[in-house]
Amino acid sequence: MNSDKILDAKGLACPMPIVRTKKSIAELESGQVLEVHATDKGAKNDLAAWAKSTGNELLSHAEENGVYKFWIKKA
Amino acid sequence: MANKVAIIASNGGLFDAYKVFNIATAAAATDSQVAIFFTFEGLNLIHKQAYEQLPMPAGKEHFQEGFKAANVPSIPDLVSMAQELGVKIIACQMTMDVMNLQKEDFIDGIDVGGAVTFLDFAQDANVTLTF
């Protein structure tokens, strides 16, 4: 999936992936897509909840070799 | 209107600090308006010297390694992140008087206030937490 920006949040513990996601999405324009890579196992549920709470759209997510990937479209 | 999260921090150990600041930064990063009222031992969590060396609960010192392994940010780092995200920090005036502490004893960027200052914020908060 195409993305406008990639955030590498691998190795970071809660709540850092969320904090970094918020900062990264702030740098995007509405409609652009942020791709987040994280290894925090809590991030899977947290990023979905974050997207729901903030009104941004979680387009897709995947897991590859212990890395969780998320594609979030800025509202 | 944004969600409001009102937190009371009344304990002064390292675990308490993580409970308070993880929830606070996560909430602020999720577009909530957050205020924390620090009272009694909770004041340790924002005290310039104390917050750099908060104690582990007795018998739990071995978790030190776990914190390192999990790459958990330090409390001073979490606090500055919380402030950067707009988390409002209120130190309890009454406790400061009892413990003979001045505003200068605490980290920069805090407010000092009484119980009503916090209650005014908490009045219409969607989430209220006590640690």
mmCIF file with all atom_site columns, C-alpha atoms in Angstrom:
data_model
loop_
_atom_site.group_PDB
_atom_site.id
_atom_site.type_symbol
_atom_site.label_atom_id
_atom_site.label_alt_id
_atom_site.label_comp_id
_atom_site.label_asym_id
_atom_site.label_entity_id
_atom_site.label_seq_id
_atom_site.pdbx_PDB_ins_code
_atom_site.Cartn_x
_atom_site.Cartn_y
_atom_site.Cartn_z
_atom_site.occupancy
_atom_site.B_iso_or_equiv
_atom_site.pdbx_formal_charge
_atom_site.auth_seq_id
_atom_site.auth_comp_id
_atom_site.auth_asym_id
_atom_site.auth_atom_id
_atom_site.pdbx_PDB_model_num
ATOM 1   C CA . MET A 1 1   ? 0.000   0.000   0.000  1.00 0.00 ? 1   MET A CA 1
ATOM 2   C CA . ASN A 1 2   ? 1.281   3.490   -0.833 1.00 0.00 ? 2   ASN A CA 1
ATOM 3   C CA . SER A 1 3   ? 2.084   5.909   1.920  1.00 0.00 ? 3   SER A CA 1
ATOM 4   C CA . ASP A 1 4   ? 3.188   9.542   2.090  1.00 0.00 ? 4   ASP A CA 1
ATOM 5   C CA . LYS A 1 5   ? 5.365   9.106   5.173  1.00 0.00 ? 5   LYS A CA 1
ATOM 6   C CA . ILE A 1 6   ? 6.818   6.183   7.140  1.00 0.00 ? 6   ILE A CA 1
ATOM 7   C CA . LEU A 1 7   ? 7.191   6.292   10.921 1.00 0.00 ? 7   LEU A CA 1
ATOM 8   C CA . ASP A 1 8   ? 9.687   3.849   12.401 1.00 0.00 ? 8   ASP A CA 1
ATOM 9   C CA . ALA A 1 9   ? 8.472   3.200   15.957 1.00 0.00 ? 9   ALA A CA 1
ATOM 10  C CA . LYS A 1 10  ? 10.184  -0.192  16.276 1.00 0.00 ? 10  LYS A CA 1
ATOM 11  C CA . GLY A 1 11  ? 11.655  -0.932  19.687 1.00 0.00 ? 11  GLY A CA 1
ATOM 12  C CA . LEU A 1 12  ? 9.562   1.716   21.420 1.00 0.00 ? 12  LEU A CA 1
ATOM 13  C CA . ALA A 1 13  ? 7.355   0.879   24.383 1.00 0.00 ? 13  ALA A CA 1
ATOM 14  C CA . CYS A 1 14  ? 3.874   2.202   25.154 1.00 0.00 ? 14  CYS A CA 1
ATOM 15  C CA . PRO A 1 15  ? 2.927   5.055   24.962 1.00 0.00 ? 15  PRO A CA 1
ATOM 16  C CA . MET A 1 16  ? 5.685   6.117   22.561 1.00 0.00 ? 16  MET A CA 1
ATOM 17  C CA . PRO A 1 17  ? 4.293   4.606   19.327 1.00 0.00 ? 17  PRO A CA 1
ATOM 18  C CA . ILE A 1 18  ? 1.093   6.584   19.914 1.00 0.00 ? 18  ILE A CA 1
ATOM 19  C CA . VAL A 1 19  ? 2.928   9.799   20.790 1.00 0.00 ? 19  VAL A CA 1
ATOM 20  C CA . ARG A 1 20  ? 5.119   9.499   17.681 1.00 0.00 ? 20  ARG A CA 1
ATOM 21  C CA . THR A 1 21  ? 2.088   8.680   15.523 1.00 0.00 ? 21  THR A CA 1
ATOM 22  C CA . LYS A 1 22  ? 0.325   11.795  16.709 1.00 0.00 ? 22  LYS A CA 1
ATOM 23  C CA . LYS A 1 23  ? 3.381   13.942  15.925 1.00 0.00 ? 23  LYS A CA 1
ATOM 24  C CA . SER A 1 24  ? 3.878   12.370  12.506 1.00 0.00 ? 24  SER A CA 1
ATOM 25  C CA . ILE A 1 25  ? 0.280   12.691  11.420 1.00 0.00 ? 25  ILE A CA 1
ATOM 26  C CA . ALA A 1 26  ? 0.328   16.359  12.397 1.00 0.00 ? 26  ALA A CA 1
ATOM 27  C CA . GLU A 1 27  ? 2.925   16.884  9.658  1.00 0.00 ? 27  GLU A CA 1
ATOM 28  C CA . LEU A 1 28  ? 0.661   15.431  6.960  1.00 0.00 ? 28  LEU A CA 1
ATOM 29  C CA . GLU A 1 29  ? -2.135  17.001  4.935  1.00 0.00 ? 29  GLU A CA 1
ATOM 30  C CA . SER A 1 30  ? -5.693  15.746  5.106  1.00 0.00 ? 30  SER A CA 1
ATOM 31  C CA . GLY A 1 31  ? -6.078  12.611  2.952  1.00 0.00 ? 31  GLY A CA 1
ATOM 32  C CA . GLN A 1 32  ? -2.389  11.661  3.109  1.00 0.00 ? 32  GLN A CA 1
ATOM 33  C CA . VAL A 1 33  ? -1.387  8.255   4.462  1.00 0.00 ? 33  VAL A CA 1
ATOM 34  C CA . LEU A 1 34  ? 1.010   7.547   7.326  1.00 0.00 ? 34  LEU A CA 1
ATOM 35  C CA . GLU A 1 35  ? 2.640   4.128   7.534  1.00 0.00 ? 35  GLU A CA 1
ATOM 36  C CA . VAL A 1 36  ? 3.652   3.102   11.062 1.00 0.00 ? 36  VAL A CA 1
ATOM 37  C CA . HIS A 1 37  ? 6.072   0.276   11.906 1.00 0.00 ? 37  HIS A CA 1
ATOM 38  C CA . ALA A 1 38  ? 6.038   -0.910  15.538 1.00 0.00 ? 38  ALA A CA 1
ATOM 39  C CA . THR A 1 39  ? 7.164   -3.890  17.562 1.00 0.00 ? 39  THR A CA 1
ATOM 40  C CA . ASP A 1 40  ? 5.184   -3.097  20.733 1.00 0.00 ? 40  ASP A CA 1
ATOM 41  C CA . LYS A 1 41  ? 2.590   -5.883  20.931 1.00 0.00 ? 41  LYS A CA 1
ATOM 42  C CA . GLY A 1 42  ? 0.133   -3.465  22.513 1.00 0.00 ? 42  GLY A CA 1
ATOM 43  C CA . ALA A 1 43  ? 0.341   -1.214  19.460 1.00 0.00 ? 43  ALA A CA 1
ATOM 44  C CA . LYS A 1 44  ? -1.999  -3.417  17.455 1.00 0.00 ? 44  LYS A CA 1
ATOM 45  C CA . ASN A 1 45  ? -5.017  -2.577  19.577 1.00 0.00 ? 45  ASN A CA 1
ATOM 46  C CA . ASP A 1 46  ? -3.739  0.835   20.615 1.00 0.00 ? 46  ASP A CA 1
ATOM 47  C CA . LEU A 1 47  ? -3.337  2.238   17.119 1.00 0.00 ? 47  LEU A CA 1
ATOM 48  C CA . ALA A 1 48  ? -6.782  1.009   16.117 1.00 0.00 ? 48  ALA A CA 1
ATOM 49  C CA . ALA A 1 49  ? -8.251  2.677   19.211 1.00 0.00 ? 49  ALA A CA 1
ATOM 50  C CA . TRP A 1 50  ? -6.201  5.802   18.566 1.00 0.00 ? 50  TRP A CA 1
ATOM 51  C CA . ALA A 1 51  ? -7.513  6.070   15.012 1.00 0.00 ? 51  ALA A CA 1
ATOM 52  C CA . LYS A 1 52  ? -11.080 5.580   16.207 1.00 0.00 ? 52  LYS A CA 1
ATOM 53  C CA . SER A 1 53  ? -10.735 8.236   18.936 1.00 0.00 ? 53  SER A CA 1
ATOM 54  C CA . THR A 1 54  ? -9.031  10.838  16.770 1.00 0.00 ? 54  THR A CA 1
ATOM 55  C CA . GLY A 1 55  ? -11.192 10.349  13.679 1.00 0.00 ? 55  GLY A CA 1
ATOM 56  C CA . ASN A 1 56  ? -8.300  9.269   11.445 1.00 0.00 ? 56  ASN A CA 1
ATOM 57  C CA . GLU A 1 57  ? -8.889  6.168   9.340  1.00 0.00 ? 57  GLU A CA 1
ATOM 58  C CA . LEU A 1 58  ? -6.975  2.942   9.869  1.00 0.00 ? 58  LEU A CA 1
ATOM 59  C CA . LEU A 1 59  ? -6.928  1.682   6.281  1.00 0.00 ? 59  LEU A CA 1
ATOM 60  C CA . SER A 1 60  ? -5.057  -1.540  6.848  1.00 0.00 ? 60  SER A CA 1
ATOM 61  C CA . HIS A 1 61  ? -2.647  -3.370  9.092  1.00 0.00 ? 61  HIS A CA 1
ATOM 62  C CA . ALA A 1 62  ? -0.312  -6.308  8.717  1.00 0.00 ? 62  ALA A CA 1
ATOM 63  C CA . GLU A 1 63  ? 2.310   -8.250  10.612 1.00 0.00 ? 63  GLU A CA 1
ATOM 64  C CA . GLU A 1 64  ? 5.678   -9.203  9.118  1.00 0.00 ? 64  GLU A CA 1
ATOM 65  C CA . ASN A 1 65  ? 8.383   -10.964 11.134 1.00 0.00 ? 65  ASN A CA 1
ATOM 66  C CA . GLY A 1 66  ? 7.267   -9.457  14.421 1.00 0.00 ? 66  GLY A CA 1
ATOM 67  C CA . VAL A 1 67  ? 6.826   -5.965  12.980 1.00 0.00 ? 67  VAL A CA 1
ATOM 68  C CA . TYR A 1 68  ? 3.321   -4.545  13.038 1.00 0.00 ? 68  TYR A CA 1
ATOM 69  C CA . LYS A 1 69  ? 2.531   -2.243  10.152 1.00 0.00 ? 69  LYS A CA 1
ATOM 70  C CA . PHE A 1 70  ? -0.346  0.217   10.005 1.00 0.00 ? 70  PHE A CA 1
ATOM 71  C CA . TRP A 1 71  ? -1.615  2.523   7.279  1.00 0.00 ? 71  TRP A CA 1
ATOM 72  C CA . ILE A 1 72  ? -3.512  5.500   8.638  1.00 0.00 ? 72  ILE A CA 1
ATOM 73  C CA . LYS A 1 73  ? -5.244  8.105   6.469  1.00 0.00 ? 73  LYS A CA 1
ATOM 74  C CA . LYS A 1 74  ? -5.352  11.568  7.970  1.00 0.00 ? 74  LYS A CA 1
ATOM 75  C CA . ALA A 1 75  ? -8.889  12.944  8.385  1.00 0.00 ? 75  ALA A CA 1
ATOM 76  C CA . MET B 2 1   ? -15.593 19.008  21.906 1.00 0.00 ? 1   MET B CA 1
ATOM 77  C CA . ALA B 2 2   ? -12.423 17.239  22.989 1.00 0.00 ? 2   ALA B CA 1
ATOM 78  C CA . ASN B 2 3   ? -12.492 14.593  25.669 1.00 0.00 ? 3   ASN B CA 1
ATOM 79  C CA . LYS B 2 4   ? -11.280 15.704  29.082 1.00 0.00 ? 4   LYS B CA 1
ATOM 80  C CA . VAL B 2 5   ? -9.239  13.441  31.331 1.00 0.00 ? 5   VAL B CA 1
ATOM 81  C CA . ALA B 2 6   ? -8.775  14.439  34.985 1.00 0.00 ? 6   ALA B CA 1
ATOM 82  C CA . ILE B 2 7   ? -6.131  12.583  36.995 1.00 0.00 ? 7   ILE B CA 1
ATOM 83  C CA . ILE B 2 8   ? -5.216  12.685  40.682 1.00 0.00 ? 8   ILE B CA 1
ATOM 84  C CA . ALA B 2 9   ? -1.659  11.540  41.493 1.00 0.00 ? 9   ALA B CA 1
ATOM 85  C CA . SER B 2 10  ? -1.275  10.930  45.210 1.00 0.00 ? 10  SER B CA 1
ATOM 86  C CA . ASN B 2 11  ? 1.547   8.367   45.399 1.00 0.00 ? 11  ASN B CA 1
ATOM 87  C CA . GLY B 2 12  ? 5.251   8.903   44.911 1.00 0.00 ? 12  GLY B CA 1
ATOM 88  C CA . GLY B 2 13  ? 6.935   5.730   43.654 1.00 0.00 ? 13  GLY B CA 1
ATOM 89  C CA . LEU B 2 14  ? 8.352   4.860   40.245 1.00 0.00 ? 14  LEU B CA 1
ATOM 90  C CA . PHE B 2 15  ? 5.445   2.564   39.391 1.00 0.00 ? 15  PHE B CA 1
ATOM 91  C CA . ASP B 2 16  ? 3.005   5.307   40.338 1.00 0.00 ? 16  ASP B CA 1
ATOM 92  C CA . ALA B 2 17  ? 4.834   7.719   38.046 1.00 0.00 ? 17  ALA B CA 1
ATOM 93  C CA . TYR B 2 18  ? 4.535   5.375   35.054 1.00 0.00 ? 18  TYR B CA 1
ATOM 94  C CA . LYS B 2 19  ? 0.839   4.771   35.701 1.00 0.00 ? 19  LYS B CA 1
ATOM 95  C CA . VAL B 2 20  ? 0.158   8.493   35.805 1.00 0.00 ? 20  VAL B CA 1
ATOM 96  C CA . PHE B 2 21  ? 2.349   9.700   32.941 1.00 0.00 ? 21  PHE B CA 1
ATOM 97  C CA . ASN B 2 22  ? 1.681   6.829   30.525 1.00 0.00 ? 22  ASN B CA 1
ATOM 98  C CA . ILE B 2 23  ? -2.059  7.381   30.739 1.00 0.00 ? 23  ILE B CA 1
ATOM 99  C CA . ALA B 2 24  ? -1.639  11.151  30.605 1.00 0.00 ? 24  ALA B CA 1
ATOM 100 C CA . THR B 2 25  ? 0.622   11.183  27.527 1.00 0.00 ? 25  THR B CA 1
ATOM 101 C CA . ALA B 2 26  ? -1.468  8.541   25.760 1.00 0.00 ? 26  ALA B CA 1
ATOM 102 C CA . ALA B 2 27  ? -4.629  10.582  26.408 1.00 0.00 ? 27  ALA B CA 1
ATOM 103 C CA . ALA B 2 28  ? -3.024  13.840  25.288 1.00 0.00 ? 28  ALA B CA 1
ATOM 104 C CA . ALA B 2 29  ? -1.699  12.138  22.143 1.00 0.00 ? 29  ALA B CA 1
ATOM 105 C CA . THR B 2 30  ? -5.274  11.011  21.459 1.00 0.00 ? 30  THR B CA 1
ATOM 106 C CA . ASP B 2 31  ? -6.443  14.635  21.415 1.00 0.00 ? 31  ASP B CA 1
ATOM 107 C CA . SER B 2 32  ? -7.779  14.705  24.977 1.00 0.00 ? 32  SER B CA 1
ATOM 108 C CA . GLN B 2 33  ? -7.406  17.689  27.239 1.00 0.00 ? 33  GLN B CA 1
ATOM 109 C CA . VAL B 2 34  ? -5.549  16.398  30.323 1.00 0.00 ? 34  VAL B CA 1
ATOM 110 C CA . ALA B 2 35  ? -4.933  17.827  33.797 1.00 0.00 ? 35  ALA B CA 1
ATOM 111 C CA . ILE B 2 36  ? -3.146  16.088  36.667 1.00 0.00 ? 36  ILE B CA 1
ATOM 112 C CA . PHE B 2 37  ? -3.467  17.189  40.290 1.00 0.00 ? 37  PHE B CA 1
ATOM 113 C CA . PHE B 2 38  ? -0.383  16.183  42.301 1.00 0.00 ? 38  PHE B CA 1
ATOM 114 C CA . THR B 2 39  ? -1.045  15.883  45.999 1.00 0.00 ? 39  THR B CA 1
ATOM 115 C CA . PHE B 2 40  ? 0.801   14.440  49.027 1.00 0.00 ? 40  PHE B CA 1
ATOM 116 C CA . GLU B 2 41  ? 3.438   11.877  47.933 1.00 0.00 ? 41  GLU B CA 1
ATOM 117 C CA . GLY B 2 42  ? 2.338   12.491  44.360 1.00 0.00 ? 42  GLY B CA 1
ATOM 118 C CA . LEU B 2 43  ? 4.345   15.722  44.470 1.00 0.00 ? 43  LEU B CA 1
ATOM 119 C CA . ASN B 2 44  ? 7.507   13.565  44.210 1.00 0.00 ? 44  ASN B CA 1
ATOM 120 C CA . LEU B 2 45  ? 6.593   12.882  40.581 1.00 0.00 ? 45  LEU B CA 1
ATOM 121 C CA . ILE B 2 46  ? 7.201   16.514  39.583 1.00 0.00 ? 46  ILE B CA 1
ATOM 122 C CA . HIS B 2 47  ? 9.860   17.458  42.157 1.00 0.00 ? 47  HIS B CA 1
ATOM 123 C CA . LYS B 2 48  ? 13.064  18.548  40.383 1.00 0.00 ? 48  LYS B CA 1
ATOM 124 C CA . GLN B 2 49  ? 15.363  16.165  42.258 1.00 0.00 ? 49  GLN B CA 1
ATOM 125 C CA . ALA B 2 50  ? 12.955  13.458  43.395 1.00 0.00 ? 50  ALA B CA 1
ATOM 126 C CA . TYR B 2 51  ? 11.496  12.684  39.965 1.00 0.00 ? 51  TYR B CA 1
ATOM 127 C CA . GLU B 2 52  ? 14.892  11.619  38.640 1.00 0.00 ? 52  GLU B CA 1
ATOM 128 C CA . GLN B 2 53  ? 15.289  8.874   41.240 1.00 0.00 ? 53  GLN B CA 1
ATOM 129 C CA . LEU B 2 54  ? 11.865  7.629   42.219 1.00 0.00 ? 54  LEU B CA 1
ATOM 130 C CA . PRO B 2 55  ? 11.919  4.492   44.359 1.00 0.00 ? 55  PRO B CA 1
ATOM 131 C CA . MET B 2 56  ? 10.755  1.048   43.262 1.00 0.00 ? 56  MET B CA 1
ATOM 132 C CA . PRO B 2 57  ? 8.407   -0.702  45.664 1.00 0.00 ? 57  PRO B CA 1
ATOM 133 C CA . ALA B 2 58  ? 10.323  -2.763  48.266 1.00 0.00 ? 58  ALA B CA 1
ATOM 134 C CA . GLY B 2 59  ? 11.215  -6.181  46.884 1.00 0.00 ? 59  GLY B CA 1
ATOM 135 C CA . LYS B 2 60  ? 10.517  -5.175  43.274 1.00 0.00 ? 60  LYS B CA 1
ATOM 136 C CA . GLU B 2 61  ? 13.939  -3.749  42.493 1.00 0.00 ? 61  GLU B CA 1
ATOM 137 C CA . HIS B 2 62  ? 14.612  -6.566  40.038 1.00 0.00 ? 62  HIS B CA 1
ATOM 138 C CA . PHE B 2 63  ? 12.149  -4.958  37.617 1.00 0.00 ? 63  PHE B CA 1
ATOM 139 C CA . GLN B 2 64  ? 14.854  -2.369  36.896 1.00 0.00 ? 64  GLN B CA 1
ATOM 140 C CA . GLU B 2 65  ? 16.175  -4.687  34.198 1.00 0.00 ? 65  GLU B CA 1
ATOM 141 C CA . GLY B 2 66  ? 12.705  -5.151  32.767 1.00 0.00 ? 66  GLY B CA 1
ATOM 142 C CA . PHE B 2 67  ? 12.306  -1.395  32.333 1.00 0.00 ? 67  PHE B CA 1
ATOM 143 C CA . LYS B 2 68  ? 15.605  -1.313  30.418 1.00 0.00 ? 68  LYS B CA 1
ATOM 144 C CA . ALA B 2 69  ? 14.769  -4.346  28.308 1.00 0.00 ? 69  ALA B CA 1
ATOM 145 C CA . ALA B 2 70  ? 11.367  -2.945  27.358 1.00 0.00 ? 70  ALA B CA 1
ATOM 146 C CA . ASN B 2 71  ? 13.003  0.363   26.362 1.00 0.00 ? 71  ASN B CA 1
ATOM 147 C CA . VAL B 2 72  ? 10.604  2.325   28.560 1.00 0.00 ? 72  VAL B CA 1
ATOM 148 C CA . PRO B 2 73  ? 11.284  6.084   28.540 1.00 0.00 ? 73  PRO B CA 1
ATOM 149 C CA . SER B 2 74  ? 12.598  7.706   31.723 1.00 0.00 ? 74  SER B CA 1
ATOM 150 C CA . ILE B 2 75  ? 10.174  9.629   33.921 1.00 0.00 ? 75  ILE B CA 1
ATOM 151 C CA . PRO B 2 76  ? 11.776  13.023  33.129 1.00 0.00 ? 76  PRO B CA 1
ATOM 152 C CA . ASP B 2 77  ? 11.413  12.206  29.413 1.00 0.00 ? 77  ASP B CA 1
ATOM 153 C CA . LEU B 2 78  ? 7.772   11.223  29.856 1.00 0.00 ? 78  LEU B CA 1
ATOM 154 C CA . VAL B 2 79  ? 7.046   14.368  31.861 1.00 0.00 ? 79  VAL B CA 1
ATOM 155 C CA . SER B 2 80  ? 8.511   16.678  29.226 1.00 0.00 ? 80  SER B CA 1
ATOM 156 C CA . MET B 2 81  ? 6.604   14.797  26.538 1.00 0.00 ? 81  MET B CA 1
ATOM 157 C CA . ALA B 2 82  ? 3.404   15.208  28.545 1.00 0.00 ? 82  ALA B CA 1
ATOM 158 C CA . GLN B 2 83  ? 4.023   18.938  28.879 1.00 0.00 ? 83  GLN B CA 1
ATOM 159 C CA . GLU B 2 84  ? 4.836   19.241  25.187 1.00 0.00 ? 84  GLU B CA 1
ATOM 160 C CA . LEU B 2 85  ? 1.483   17.577  24.439 1.00 0.00 ? 85  LEU B CA 1
ATOM 161 C CA . GLY B 2 86  ? -0.282  20.150  26.599 1.00 0.00 ? 86  GLY B CA 1
ATOM 162 C CA . VAL B 2 87  ? -0.895  18.157  29.782 1.00 0.00 ? 87  VAL B CA 1
ATOM 163 C CA . LYS B 2 88  ? -1.679  20.591  32.580 1.00 0.00 ? 88  LYS B CA 1
ATOM 164 C CA . ILE B 2 89  ? 0.209   19.955  35.817 1.00 0.00 ? 89  ILE B CA 1
ATOM 165 C CA . ILE B 2 90  ? -1.277  21.273  39.055 1.00 0.00 ? 90  ILE B CA 1
ATOM 166 C CA . ALA B 2 91  ? 0.662   20.994  42.339 1.00 0.00 ? 91  ALA B CA 1
ATOM 167 C CA . CYS B 2 92  ? -1.403  20.981  45.508 1.00 0.00 ? 92  CYS B CA 1
ATOM 168 C CA . GLN B 2 93  ? -0.801  24.206  47.441 1.00 0.00 ? 93  GLN B CA 1
ATOM 169 C CA . MET B 2 94  ? -1.871  22.751  50.767 1.00 0.00 ? 94  MET B CA 1
ATOM 170 C CA . THR B 2 95  ? 0.565   19.816  50.539 1.00 0.00 ? 95  THR B CA 1
ATOM 171 C CA . MET B 2 96  ? 3.343   22.197  49.515 1.00 0.00 ? 96  MET B CA 1
ATOM 172 C CA . ASP B 2 97  ? 2.647   24.298  52.614 1.00 0.00 ? 97  ASP B CA 1
ATOM 173 C CA . VAL B 2 98  ? 2.619   21.238  54.865 1.00 0.00 ? 98  VAL B CA 1
ATOM 174 C CA . MET B 2 99  ? 5.912   19.974  53.391 1.00 0.00 ? 99  MET B CA 1
ATOM 175 C CA . ASN B 2 100 ? 7.430   23.463  53.180 1.00 0.00 ? 100 ASN B CA 1
ATOM 176 C CA . LEU B 2 101 ? 7.977   23.240  49.418 1.00 0.00 ? 101 LEU B CA 1
ATOM 177 C CA . GLN B 2 102 ? 8.144   26.189  47.020 1.00 0.00 ? 102 GLN B CA 1
ATOM 178 C CA . LYS B 2 103 ? 7.127   26.380  43.369 1.00 0.00 ? 103 LYS B CA 1
ATOM 179 C CA . GLU B 2 104 ? 10.857  26.570  42.495 1.00 0.00 ? 104 GLU B CA 1
ATOM 180 C CA . ASP B 2 105 ? 11.365  23.082  43.955 1.00 0.00 ? 105 ASP B CA 1
ATOM 181 C CA . PHE B 2 106 ? 9.349   21.673  41.078 1.00 0.00 ? 106 PHE B CA 1
ATOM 182 C CA . ILE B 2 107 ? 9.892   21.316  37.338 1.00 0.00 ? 107 ILE B CA 1
ATOM 183 C CA . ASP B 2 108 ? 9.119   24.333  35.151 1.00 0.00 ? 108 ASP B CA 1
ATOM 184 C CA . GLY B 2 109 ? 5.750   24.906  33.597 1.00 0.00 ? 109 GLY B CA 1
ATOM 185 C CA . ILE B 2 110 ? 3.516   23.808  36.458 1.00 0.00 ? 110 ILE B CA 1
ATOM 186 C CA . ASP B 2 111 ? 0.543   25.502  38.067 1.00 0.00 ? 111 ASP B CA 1
ATOM 187 C CA . VAL B 2 112 ? -0.014  25.613  41.797 1.00 0.00 ? 112 VAL B CA 1
ATOM 188 C CA . GLY B 2 113 ? -3.575  25.404  42.998 1.00 0.00 ? 113 GLY B CA 1
ATOM 189 C CA . GLY B 2 114 ? -6.069  24.143  45.503 1.00 0.00 ? 114 GLY B CA 1
ATOM 190 C CA . ALA B 2 115 ? -8.577  21.335  45.313 1.00 0.00 ? 115 ALA B CA 1
ATOM 191 C CA . VAL B 2 116 ? -11.160 23.542  43.640 1.00 0.00 ? 116 VAL B CA 1
ATOM 192 C CA . THR B 2 117 ? -8.767  24.356  40.790 1.00 0.00 ? 117 THR B CA 1
ATOM 193 C CA . PHE B 2 118 ? -8.724  20.648  39.979 1.00 0.00 ? 118 PHE B CA 1
ATOM 194 C CA . LEU B 2 119 ? -12.421 20.124  40.636 1.00 0.00 ? 119 LEU B CA 1
ATOM 195 C CA . ASP B 2 120 ? -13.285 22.941  38.272 1.00 0.00 ? 120 ASP B CA 1
ATOM 196 C CA . PHE B 2 121 ? -11.426 21.091  35.500 1.00 0.00 ? 121 PHE B CA 1
ATOM 197 C CA . ALA B 2 122 ? -12.792 17.684  36.543 1.00 0.00 ? 122 ALA B CA 1
ATOM 198 C CA . GLN B 2 123 ? -16.389 18.936  36.680 1.00 0.00 ? 123 GLN B CA 1
ATOM 199 C CA . ASP B 2 124 ? -17.121 18.019  33.075 1.00 0.00 ? 124 ASP B CA 1
ATOM 200 C CA . ALA B 2 125 ? -14.320 15.497  32.501 1.00 0.00 ? 125 ALA B CA 1
ATOM 201 C CA . ASN B 2 126 ? -15.286 12.320  30.617 1.00 0.00 ? 126 ASN B CA 1
ATOM 202 C CA . VAL B 2 127 ? -12.654 10.288  32.441 1.00 0.00 ? 127 VAL B CA 1
ATOM 203 C CA . THR B 2 128 ? -11.443 10.729  36.006 1.00 0.00 ? 128 THR B CA 1
ATOM 204 C CA . LEU B 2 129 ? -8.627  8.590   37.387 1.00 0.00 ? 129 LEU B CA 1
ATOM 205 C CA . THR B 2 130 ? -6.854  8.349   40.721 1.00 0.00 ? 130 THR B CA 1
ATOM 206 C CA . PHE B 2 131 ? -3.403  6.880   41.237 1.00 0.00 ? 131 PHE B CA 1
#
